[in-house]
mmCIF file of C-alpha atoms in Angstrom:
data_model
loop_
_atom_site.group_PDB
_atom_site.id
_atom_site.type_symbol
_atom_site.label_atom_id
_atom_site.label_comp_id
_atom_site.label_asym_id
_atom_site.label_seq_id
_atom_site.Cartn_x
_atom_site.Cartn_y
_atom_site.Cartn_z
ATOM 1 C CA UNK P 1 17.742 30.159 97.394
ATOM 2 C CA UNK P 2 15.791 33.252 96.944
ATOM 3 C CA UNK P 3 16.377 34.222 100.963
ATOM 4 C CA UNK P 4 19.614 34.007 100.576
ATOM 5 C CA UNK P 5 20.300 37.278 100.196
ATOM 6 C CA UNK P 6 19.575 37.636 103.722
ATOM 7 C CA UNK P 7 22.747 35.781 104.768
ATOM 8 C CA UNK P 8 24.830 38.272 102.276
ATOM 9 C CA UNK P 9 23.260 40.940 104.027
ATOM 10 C CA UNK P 10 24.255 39.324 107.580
ATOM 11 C CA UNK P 11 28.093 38.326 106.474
ATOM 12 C CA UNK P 12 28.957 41.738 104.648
ATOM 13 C CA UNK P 13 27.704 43.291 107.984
ATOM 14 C CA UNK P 14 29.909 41.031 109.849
ATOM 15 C CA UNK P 15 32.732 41.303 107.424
ATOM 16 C CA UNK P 16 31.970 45.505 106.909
ATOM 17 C CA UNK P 17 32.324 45.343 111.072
ATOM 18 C CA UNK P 18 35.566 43.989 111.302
ATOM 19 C CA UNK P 19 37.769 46.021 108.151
ATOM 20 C CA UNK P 20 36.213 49.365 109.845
ATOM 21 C CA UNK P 21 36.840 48.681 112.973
ATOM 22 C CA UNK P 22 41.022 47.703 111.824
ATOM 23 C CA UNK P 23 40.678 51.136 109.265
ATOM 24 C CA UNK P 24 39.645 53.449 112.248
ATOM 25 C CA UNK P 25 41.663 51.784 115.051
ATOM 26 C CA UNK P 26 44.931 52.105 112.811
ATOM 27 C CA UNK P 27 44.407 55.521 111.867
ATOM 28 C CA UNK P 28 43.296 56.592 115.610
ATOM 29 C CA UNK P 29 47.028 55.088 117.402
ATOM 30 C CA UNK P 30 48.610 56.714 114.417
ATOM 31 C CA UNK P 31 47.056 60.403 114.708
ATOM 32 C CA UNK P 32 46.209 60.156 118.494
ATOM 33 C CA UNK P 33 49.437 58.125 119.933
ATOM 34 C CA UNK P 34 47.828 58.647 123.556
ATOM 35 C CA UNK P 35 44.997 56.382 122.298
ATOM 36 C CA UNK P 36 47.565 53.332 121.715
ATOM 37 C CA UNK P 37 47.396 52.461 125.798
ATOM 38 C CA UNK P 38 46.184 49.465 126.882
ATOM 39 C CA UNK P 39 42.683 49.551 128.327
ATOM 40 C CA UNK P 40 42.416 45.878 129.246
ATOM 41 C CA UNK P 41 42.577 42.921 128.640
ATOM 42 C CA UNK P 42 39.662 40.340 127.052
ATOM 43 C CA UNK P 43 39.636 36.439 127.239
ATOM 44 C CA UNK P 44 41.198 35.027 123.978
ATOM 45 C CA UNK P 45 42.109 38.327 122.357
ATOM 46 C CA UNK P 46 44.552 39.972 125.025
ATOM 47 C CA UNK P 47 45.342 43.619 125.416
ATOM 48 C CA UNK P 48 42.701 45.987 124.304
ATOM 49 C CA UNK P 49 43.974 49.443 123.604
ATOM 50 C CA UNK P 50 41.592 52.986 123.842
ATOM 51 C CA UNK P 51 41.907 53.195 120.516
ATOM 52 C CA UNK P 52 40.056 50.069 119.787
ATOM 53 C CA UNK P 53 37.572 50.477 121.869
ATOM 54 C CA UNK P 54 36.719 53.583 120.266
ATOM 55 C CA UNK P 55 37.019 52.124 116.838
ATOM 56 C CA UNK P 56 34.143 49.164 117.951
ATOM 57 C CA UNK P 57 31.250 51.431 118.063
ATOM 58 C CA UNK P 58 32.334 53.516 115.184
ATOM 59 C CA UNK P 59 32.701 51.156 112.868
ATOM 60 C CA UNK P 60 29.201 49.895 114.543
ATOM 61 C CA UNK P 61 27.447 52.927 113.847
ATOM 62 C CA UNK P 62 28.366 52.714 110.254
ATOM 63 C CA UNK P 63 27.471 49.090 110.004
ATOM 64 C CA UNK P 64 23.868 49.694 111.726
ATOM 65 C CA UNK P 65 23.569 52.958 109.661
ATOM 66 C CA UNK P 66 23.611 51.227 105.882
ATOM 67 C CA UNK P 67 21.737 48.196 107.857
ATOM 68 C CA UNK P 68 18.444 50.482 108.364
ATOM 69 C CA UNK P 69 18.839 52.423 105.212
ATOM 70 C CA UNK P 70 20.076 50.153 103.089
ATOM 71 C CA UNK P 71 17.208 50.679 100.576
ATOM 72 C CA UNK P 72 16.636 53.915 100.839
ATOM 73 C CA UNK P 73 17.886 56.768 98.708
ATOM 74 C CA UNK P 74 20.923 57.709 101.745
ATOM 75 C CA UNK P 75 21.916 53.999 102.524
ATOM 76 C CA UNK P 76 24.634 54.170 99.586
ATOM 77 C CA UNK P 77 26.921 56.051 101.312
ATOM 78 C CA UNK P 78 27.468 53.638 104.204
ATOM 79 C CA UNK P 79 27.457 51.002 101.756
ATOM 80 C CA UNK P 80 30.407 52.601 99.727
ATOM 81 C CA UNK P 81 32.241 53.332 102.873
ATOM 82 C CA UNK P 82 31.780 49.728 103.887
ATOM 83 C CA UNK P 83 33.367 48.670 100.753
ATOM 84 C CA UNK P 84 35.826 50.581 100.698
ATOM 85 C CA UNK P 85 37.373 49.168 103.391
ATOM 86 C CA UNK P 86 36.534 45.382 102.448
ATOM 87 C CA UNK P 87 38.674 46.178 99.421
ATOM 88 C CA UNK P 88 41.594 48.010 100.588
ATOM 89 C CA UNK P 89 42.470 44.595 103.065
ATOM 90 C CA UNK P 90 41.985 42.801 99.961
ATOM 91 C CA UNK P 91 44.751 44.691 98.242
ATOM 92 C CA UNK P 92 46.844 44.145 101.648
ATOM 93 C CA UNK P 93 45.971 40.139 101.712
ATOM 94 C CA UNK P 94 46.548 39.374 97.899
ATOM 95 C CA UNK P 95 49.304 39.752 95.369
ATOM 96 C CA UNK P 96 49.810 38.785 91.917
ATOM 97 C CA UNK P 97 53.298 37.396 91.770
ATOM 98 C CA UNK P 98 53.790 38.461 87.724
ATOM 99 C CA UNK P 99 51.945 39.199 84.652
ATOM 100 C CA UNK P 100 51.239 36.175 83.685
ATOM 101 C CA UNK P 101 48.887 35.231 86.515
ATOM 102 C CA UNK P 102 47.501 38.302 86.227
ATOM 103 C CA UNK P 103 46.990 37.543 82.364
ATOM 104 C CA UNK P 104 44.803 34.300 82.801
ATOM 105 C CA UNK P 105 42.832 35.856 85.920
ATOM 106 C CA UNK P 106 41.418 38.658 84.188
ATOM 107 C CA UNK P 107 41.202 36.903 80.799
ATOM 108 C CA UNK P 108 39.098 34.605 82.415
ATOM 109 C CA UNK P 109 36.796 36.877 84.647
ATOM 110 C CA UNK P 110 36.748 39.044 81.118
ATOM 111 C CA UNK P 111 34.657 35.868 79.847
ATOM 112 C CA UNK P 112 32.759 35.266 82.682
ATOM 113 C CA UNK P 113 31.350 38.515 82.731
ATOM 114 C CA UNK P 114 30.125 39.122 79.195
ATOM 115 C CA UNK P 115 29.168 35.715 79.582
ATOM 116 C CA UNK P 116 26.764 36.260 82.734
ATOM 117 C CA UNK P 117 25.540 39.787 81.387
ATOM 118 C CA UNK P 118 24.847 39.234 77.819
ATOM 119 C CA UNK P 119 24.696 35.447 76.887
ATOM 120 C CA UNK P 120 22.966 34.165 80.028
ATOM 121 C CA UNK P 121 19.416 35.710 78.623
ATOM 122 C CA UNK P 122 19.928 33.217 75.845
ATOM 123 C CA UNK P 123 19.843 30.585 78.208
ATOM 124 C CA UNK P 124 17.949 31.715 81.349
ATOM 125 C CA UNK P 125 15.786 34.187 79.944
ATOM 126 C CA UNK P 126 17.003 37.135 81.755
ATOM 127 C CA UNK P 127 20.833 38.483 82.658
ATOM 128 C CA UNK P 128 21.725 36.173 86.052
ATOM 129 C CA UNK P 129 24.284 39.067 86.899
ATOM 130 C CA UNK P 130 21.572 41.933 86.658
ATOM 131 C CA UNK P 131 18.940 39.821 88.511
ATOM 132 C CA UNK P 132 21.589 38.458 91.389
ATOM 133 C CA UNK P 133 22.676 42.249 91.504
ATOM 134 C CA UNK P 134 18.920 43.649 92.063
ATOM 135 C CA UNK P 135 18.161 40.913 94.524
ATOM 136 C CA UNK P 136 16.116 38.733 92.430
ATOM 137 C CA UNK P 137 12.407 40.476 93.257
ATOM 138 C CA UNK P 138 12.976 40.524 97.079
ATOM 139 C CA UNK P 139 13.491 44.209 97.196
ATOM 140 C CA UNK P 140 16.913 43.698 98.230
ATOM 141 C CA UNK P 141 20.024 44.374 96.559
ATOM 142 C CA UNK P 142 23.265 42.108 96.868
ATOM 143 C CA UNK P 143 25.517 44.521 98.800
ATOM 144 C CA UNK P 144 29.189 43.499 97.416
ATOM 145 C CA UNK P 145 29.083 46.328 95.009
ATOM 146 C CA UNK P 146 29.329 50.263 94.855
ATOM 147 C CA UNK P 147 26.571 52.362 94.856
ATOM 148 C CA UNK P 148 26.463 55.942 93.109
ATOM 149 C CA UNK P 149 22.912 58.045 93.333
ATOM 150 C CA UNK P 150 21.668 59.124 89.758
ATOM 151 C CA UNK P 151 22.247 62.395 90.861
ATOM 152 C CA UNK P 152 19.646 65.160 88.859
ATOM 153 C CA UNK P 153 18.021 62.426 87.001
ATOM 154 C CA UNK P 154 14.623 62.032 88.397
ATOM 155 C CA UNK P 155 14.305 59.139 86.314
ATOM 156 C CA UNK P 156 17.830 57.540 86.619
ATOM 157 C CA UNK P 157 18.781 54.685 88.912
ATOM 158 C CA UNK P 158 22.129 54.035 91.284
ATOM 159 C CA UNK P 159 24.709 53.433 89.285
ATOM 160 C CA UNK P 160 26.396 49.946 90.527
ATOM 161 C CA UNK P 161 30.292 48.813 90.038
ATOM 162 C CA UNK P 162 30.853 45.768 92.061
ATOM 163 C CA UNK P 163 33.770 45.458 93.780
ATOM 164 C CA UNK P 164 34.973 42.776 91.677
ATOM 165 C CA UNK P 165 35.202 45.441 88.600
ATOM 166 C CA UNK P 166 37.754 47.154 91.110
ATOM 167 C CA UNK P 167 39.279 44.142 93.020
ATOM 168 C CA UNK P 168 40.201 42.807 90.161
ATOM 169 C CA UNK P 169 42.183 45.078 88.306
ATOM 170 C CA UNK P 170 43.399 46.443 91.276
ATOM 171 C CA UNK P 171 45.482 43.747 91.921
ATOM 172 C CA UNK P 172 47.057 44.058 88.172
ATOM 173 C CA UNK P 173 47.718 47.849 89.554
ATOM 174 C CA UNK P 174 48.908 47.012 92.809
ATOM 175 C CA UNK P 175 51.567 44.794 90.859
ATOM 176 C CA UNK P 176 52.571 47.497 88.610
ATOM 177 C CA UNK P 177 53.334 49.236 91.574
ATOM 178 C CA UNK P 178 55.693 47.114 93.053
ATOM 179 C CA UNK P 179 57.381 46.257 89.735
ATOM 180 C CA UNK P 180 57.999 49.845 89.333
ATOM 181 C CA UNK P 181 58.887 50.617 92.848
ATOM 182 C CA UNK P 182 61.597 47.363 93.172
ATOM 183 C CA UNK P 183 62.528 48.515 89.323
ATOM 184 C CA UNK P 184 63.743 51.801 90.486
ATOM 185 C CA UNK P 185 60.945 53.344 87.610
ATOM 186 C CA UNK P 186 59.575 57.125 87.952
ATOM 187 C CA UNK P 187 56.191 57.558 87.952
ATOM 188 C CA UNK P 188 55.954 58.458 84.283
ATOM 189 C CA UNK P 189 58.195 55.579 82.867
ATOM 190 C CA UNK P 190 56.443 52.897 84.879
ATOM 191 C CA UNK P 191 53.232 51.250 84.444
ATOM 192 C CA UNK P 192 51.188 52.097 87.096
ATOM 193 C CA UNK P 193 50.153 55.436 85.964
ATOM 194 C CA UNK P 194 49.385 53.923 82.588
ATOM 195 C CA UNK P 195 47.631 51.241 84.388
ATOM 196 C CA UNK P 196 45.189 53.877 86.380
ATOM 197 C CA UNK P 197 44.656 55.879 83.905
ATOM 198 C CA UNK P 198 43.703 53.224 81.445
ATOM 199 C CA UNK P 199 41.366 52.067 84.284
ATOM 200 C CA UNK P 200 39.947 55.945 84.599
ATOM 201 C CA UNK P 201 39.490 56.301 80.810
ATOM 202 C CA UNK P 202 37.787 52.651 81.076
ATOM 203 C CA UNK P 203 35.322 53.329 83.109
ATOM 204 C CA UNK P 204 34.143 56.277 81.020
ATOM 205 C CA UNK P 205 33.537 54.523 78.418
ATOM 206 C CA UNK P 206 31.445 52.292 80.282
ATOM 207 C CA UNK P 207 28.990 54.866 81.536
ATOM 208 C CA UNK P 208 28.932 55.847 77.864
ATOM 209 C CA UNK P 209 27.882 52.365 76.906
ATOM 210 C CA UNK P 210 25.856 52.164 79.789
ATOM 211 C CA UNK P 211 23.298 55.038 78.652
ATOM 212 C CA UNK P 212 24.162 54.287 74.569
ATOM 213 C CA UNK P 213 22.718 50.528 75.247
ATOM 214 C CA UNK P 214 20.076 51.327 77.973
ATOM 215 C CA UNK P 215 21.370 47.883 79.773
ATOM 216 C CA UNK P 216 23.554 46.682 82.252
ATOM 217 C CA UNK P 217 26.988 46.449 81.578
ATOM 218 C CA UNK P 218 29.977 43.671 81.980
ATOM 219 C CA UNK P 219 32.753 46.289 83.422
ATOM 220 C CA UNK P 220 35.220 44.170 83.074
ATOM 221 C CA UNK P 221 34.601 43.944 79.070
ATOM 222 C CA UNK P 222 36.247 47.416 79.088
ATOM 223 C CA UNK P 223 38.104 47.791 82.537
ATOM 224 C CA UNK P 224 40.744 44.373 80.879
ATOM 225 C CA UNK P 225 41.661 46.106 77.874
ATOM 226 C CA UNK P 226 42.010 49.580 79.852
ATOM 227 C CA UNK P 227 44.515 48.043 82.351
ATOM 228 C CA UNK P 228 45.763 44.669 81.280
ATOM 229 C CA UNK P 229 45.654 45.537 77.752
ATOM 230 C CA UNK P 230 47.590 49.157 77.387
ATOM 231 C CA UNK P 231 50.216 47.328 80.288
ATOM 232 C CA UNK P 232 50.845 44.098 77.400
ATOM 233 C CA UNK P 233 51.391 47.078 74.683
ATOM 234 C CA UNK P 234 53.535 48.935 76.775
ATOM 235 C CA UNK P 235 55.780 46.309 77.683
ATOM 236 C CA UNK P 236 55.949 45.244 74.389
ATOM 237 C CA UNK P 237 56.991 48.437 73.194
ATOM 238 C CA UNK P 238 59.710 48.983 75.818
ATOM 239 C CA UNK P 239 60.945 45.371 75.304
ATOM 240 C CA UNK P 240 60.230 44.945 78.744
ATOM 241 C CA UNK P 241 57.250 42.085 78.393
ATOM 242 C CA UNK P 242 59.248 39.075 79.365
ATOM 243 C CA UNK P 243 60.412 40.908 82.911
ATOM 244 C CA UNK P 244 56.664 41.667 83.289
ATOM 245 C CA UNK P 245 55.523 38.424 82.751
ATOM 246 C CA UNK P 246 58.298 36.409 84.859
ATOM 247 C CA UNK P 247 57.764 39.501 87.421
ATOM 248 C CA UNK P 248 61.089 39.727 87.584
ATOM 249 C CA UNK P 249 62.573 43.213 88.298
ATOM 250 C CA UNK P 250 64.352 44.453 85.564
ATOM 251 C CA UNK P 251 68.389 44.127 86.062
ATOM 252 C CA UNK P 252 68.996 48.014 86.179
ATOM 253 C CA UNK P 253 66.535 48.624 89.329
ATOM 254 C CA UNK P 254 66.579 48.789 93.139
ATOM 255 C CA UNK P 255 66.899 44.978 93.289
ATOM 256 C CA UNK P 256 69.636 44.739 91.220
ATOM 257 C CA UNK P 257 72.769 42.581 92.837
ATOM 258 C CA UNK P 258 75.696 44.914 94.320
ATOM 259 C CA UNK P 259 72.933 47.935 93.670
ATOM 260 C CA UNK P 260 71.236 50.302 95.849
ATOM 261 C CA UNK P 261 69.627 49.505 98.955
ATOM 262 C CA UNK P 262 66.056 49.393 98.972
ATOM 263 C CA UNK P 263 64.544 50.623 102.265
ATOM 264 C CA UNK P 264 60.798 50.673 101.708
ATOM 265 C CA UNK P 265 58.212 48.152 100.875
ATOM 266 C CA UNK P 266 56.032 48.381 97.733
ATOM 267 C CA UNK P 267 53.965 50.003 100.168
ATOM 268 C CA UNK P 268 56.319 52.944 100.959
ATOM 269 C CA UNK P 269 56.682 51.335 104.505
ATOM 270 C CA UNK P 270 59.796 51.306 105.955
ATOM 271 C CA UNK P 271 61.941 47.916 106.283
ATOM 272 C CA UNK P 272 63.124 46.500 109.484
ATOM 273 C CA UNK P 273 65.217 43.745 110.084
ATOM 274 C CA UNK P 274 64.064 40.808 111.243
ATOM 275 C CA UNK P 275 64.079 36.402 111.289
ATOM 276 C CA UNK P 276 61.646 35.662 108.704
ATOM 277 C CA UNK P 277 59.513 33.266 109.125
ATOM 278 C CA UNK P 278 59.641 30.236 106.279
ATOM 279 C CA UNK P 279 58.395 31.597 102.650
ATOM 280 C CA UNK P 280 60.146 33.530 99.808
ATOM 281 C CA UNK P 281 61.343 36.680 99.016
ATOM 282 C CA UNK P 282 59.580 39.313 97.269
ATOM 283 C CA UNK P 283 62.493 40.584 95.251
ATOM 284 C CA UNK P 284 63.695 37.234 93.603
ATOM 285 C CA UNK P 285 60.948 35.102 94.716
ATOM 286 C CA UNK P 286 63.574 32.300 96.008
ATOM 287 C CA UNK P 287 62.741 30.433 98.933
ATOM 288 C CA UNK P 288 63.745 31.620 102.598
ATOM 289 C CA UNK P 289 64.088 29.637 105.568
ATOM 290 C CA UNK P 290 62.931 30.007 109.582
ATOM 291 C CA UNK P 291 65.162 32.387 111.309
ATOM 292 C CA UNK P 292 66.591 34.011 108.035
ATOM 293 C CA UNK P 293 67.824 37.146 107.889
ATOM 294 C CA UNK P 294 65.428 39.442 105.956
ATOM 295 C CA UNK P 295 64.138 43.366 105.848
ATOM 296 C CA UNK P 296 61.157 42.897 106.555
ATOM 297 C CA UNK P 297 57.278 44.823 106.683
ATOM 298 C CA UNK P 298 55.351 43.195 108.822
ATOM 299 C CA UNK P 299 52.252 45.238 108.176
ATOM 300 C CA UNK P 300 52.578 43.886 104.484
ATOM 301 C CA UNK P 301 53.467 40.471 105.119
ATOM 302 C CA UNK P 302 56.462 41.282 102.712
ATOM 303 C CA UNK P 303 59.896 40.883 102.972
ATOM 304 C CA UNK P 304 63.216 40.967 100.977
ATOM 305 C CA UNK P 305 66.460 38.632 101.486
ATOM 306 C CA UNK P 306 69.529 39.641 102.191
ATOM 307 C CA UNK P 307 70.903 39.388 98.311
ATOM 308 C CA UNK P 308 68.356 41.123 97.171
ATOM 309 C CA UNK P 309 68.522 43.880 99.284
ATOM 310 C CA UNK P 310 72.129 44.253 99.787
ATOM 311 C CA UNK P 311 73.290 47.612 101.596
ATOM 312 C CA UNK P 312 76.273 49.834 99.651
ATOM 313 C CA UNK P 313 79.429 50.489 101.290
ATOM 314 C CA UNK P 314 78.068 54.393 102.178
ATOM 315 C CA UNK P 315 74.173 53.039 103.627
ATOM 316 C CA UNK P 316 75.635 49.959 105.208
ATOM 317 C CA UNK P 317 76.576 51.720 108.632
ATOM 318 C CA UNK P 318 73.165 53.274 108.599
ATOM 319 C CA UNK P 319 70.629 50.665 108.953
ATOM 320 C CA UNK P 320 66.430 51.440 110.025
ATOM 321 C CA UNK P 321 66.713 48.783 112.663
ATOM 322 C CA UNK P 322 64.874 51.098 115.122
ATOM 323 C CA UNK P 323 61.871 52.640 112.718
ATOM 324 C CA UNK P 324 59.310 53.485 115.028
ATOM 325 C CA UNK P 325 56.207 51.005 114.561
ATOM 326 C CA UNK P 326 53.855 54.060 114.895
ATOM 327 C CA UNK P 327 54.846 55.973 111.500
ATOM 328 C CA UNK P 328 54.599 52.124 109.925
ATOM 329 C CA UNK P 329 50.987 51.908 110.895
ATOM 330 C CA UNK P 330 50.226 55.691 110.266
ATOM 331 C CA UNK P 331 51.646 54.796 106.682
ATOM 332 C CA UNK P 332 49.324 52.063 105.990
ATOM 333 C CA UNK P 333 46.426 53.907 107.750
ATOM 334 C CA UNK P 334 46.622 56.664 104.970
ATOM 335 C CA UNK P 335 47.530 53.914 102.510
ATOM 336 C CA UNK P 336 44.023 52.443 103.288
ATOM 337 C CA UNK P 337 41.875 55.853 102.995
ATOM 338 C CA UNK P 338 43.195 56.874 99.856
#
C-alpha cells in the first residue's frame, strides 16, 4: 500500500492528459475556426481535426511539466492547472437533481471529514487525511488537491484544498444556478451569489483556523455551513425551501406552463431542437421517450420537453433551429476557463 501513490501519480497524469487536451482543443475550434478541419483520420477514433492535434502535445507538455517538478517549489502550478480542468468536466458530468440530495451528500462528507482530520488520531495515532495528503513518508504528495506556495513565509508550507473541498460544493452551486436560471431569478434574488459568496467568506475563515490551530484543517467543516447552510436559511426565509428541496422551479419562472420560452441551458448555451434520446427532462424531471421532441444542449447532456419549454405566440415563429455549433462550443470553452 505505501507505493501506491505511484499509481495516483500515473492515473491523474492519464486523467490530467485527457480534460486538457478536450479544454484546449474546444477553445482552439472556437477562437481559431480554421483549426476545426479535418486532418485525418485514426483507427477507432475517426476524424482528427488540426485543432486536436495541436491540443495533444499541449496538454502533454503540461502533463510532463508537473510530472518532473512535481516536488519542487514550481510544480504547483501545473498541478493547479491540471485540476482545474479535472474539475470543470466534473461540473459538466454531474448534477444534483434538488436540495435534498445535495443535503445528505454534504452532510455526510461534512462527517467524514472532521472525522478523518480530527478523530482518526484517536484511533490511528496520527490524522489518515494529513498523512494520505503528504504521501505517507514517500516524499510524494497525493496529487488530487490544489496547491498554493506559502508565498513570503520562509517558514510556511503549500497551502492544500483538495478538490473535493471544491467538487463538492460546487455541485450545490452549480444547482443554484440552474434553479435560478429555469426560475427566471436575478442575480441578487437567487441563490447562487449567496451560495459563492458564502463559499468565499468560508474559506477565509479556514485559513484563519488554519494558522489559529497550527493543524490541518477539515474544509468542508466550514465550506457546508458557508454554502449549504446560508442556501437552507435563505430559502427558509423566502418561503421558498420546499421548491428547493423538490428542485422544482418555482411556478412564477421561465418554466412555468403557458410562460416564456426558455432558450438557453443552465449553461447559457443555446437550445436546439432535436429527438431526444430516452431520459427525463430537466425542467419537470418527467420521463421522455426515444425520438421525443425536446430543446436540447448537447454539450450539456441537458434537455427540456416540449411542455416545459413551450414557445409564446410572439417567439413561436422564431425558433434557434440553426444555432451555429461553433458559438455552442466557444460558450462552454469559456465556461470551462473561468
Amino acid at each position: 500500500m505505501k507505493y501506491m501513490i505511484y499509481f495516483i501519480i500515473f492515473m491523474f497524469c492519464i486523467g490530467g492528459m485527457s480534460t486538457l487536451t478536450e479544454v484546449v482543443h474546444v477553445n482552439l475550434r472556437y477562437f481559431v475556426p480554421r483549426l476545426q478541419r479535418r486532418a485525418c483520420s485514426l483507427p477507432h477514433l475517426g476524424a482528427v481535426e488540426v485543432a486536436q492535434l495541436i491540443a495533444v502535445p499541449c496538454a502533454a507538455a503540461v502533463v510532463l511539466s508537473w510530472l518532473v517538478l512535481r516536488n519542487t517549489e514550481h510544480g504547483w502550478l501545473f498541478q493547479d492547472i491540471i485540476g482545474a480542468g479535472f474539475l470543470c468536466f466534473l461540473q459538466r458530468t454531474l448534477r444534483l437533481p434538488s436540495l435534498k440530495l445535495a443535503t445528505g451528500l454534504l452532510s455526510l462528507m461534512f462527517c467524514f471529514d472532521i472525522f478523518w482530520v480530527f478523530l482518526s488520531p484517536l484511533f490511528f495515532a496520527k490524522s489518515v487525511m494529513v498523512v494520505v495528503a503528504t504521501g505517507g513518508g514517500t516524499g510524494e504528495m497525493v496529487p488530487m488537491l490544489m496547491r498554493i506556495p506559502a508565498i513570503g513565509d520562509p517558514f510556511g508550507r503549500d497551502r492544500m484544498l483538495g478538490f473535493g473541498d471544491i467538487a463538492l460544493p460546487g455541485l450545490l452551486i452549480s444547482f443554484l444556478l440552474r434553479f435560478d436560471m429555469l426560475s427566471g431569478k436575478p442575480l441578487r434574488r437567487g441563490y447562487f451569489l449567496l451560495a459563492v459568496v458564502g463559499y468565499a467568506l468560508a474559506l477565509c475563515v479556514t485559513i484563519v483556523a488554519l494558522h489559529v490551530m497550527k493543524m490541518g484543517q477539515p474544509a468542508l467543516l466550514y465550506l457546508v455551513p458557508g454554502t449549504l447552510g446560508t442556501t437552507l436559511v435563505a430559502g427558509w426565509r423566502r418561503g421558498e425551501l420546499r421548491a428547493l428541496w423538490d428542485g422544482e422551479p418555482l411556478a412564477d419562472g421561465l418554466l412555468a406552463l403557458g410562460g416564456s420560452t426558455c432558450t438557453h441551458c443552465h449553461s447559457g448555451h443555446p437550445l436546439q431542437h432535436r429527438a431526444a434520446k430516452a431520459g427525463r427532462c430537466d425542467g419537470c424531471r418527467k420521463e421522455v421517450f426515444e425520438g421525443q421532441n425536446v430543446m436540447e444542449c448537447q454539450l450539456c447532456n441537458w434537455y427540456l420537453c416540449e411542455i416545459c419549454r413551450r414557445p409564446n405566440q410572439e417567439s413561436s415563429g422564431t425558433e434557434i433551429k440553426d444555432m451555429n455549433q461553433d458559438l455552442n462550443e466557444g460558450l462552454v470553452a469559456a465556461a470551462c476557463m473561468v
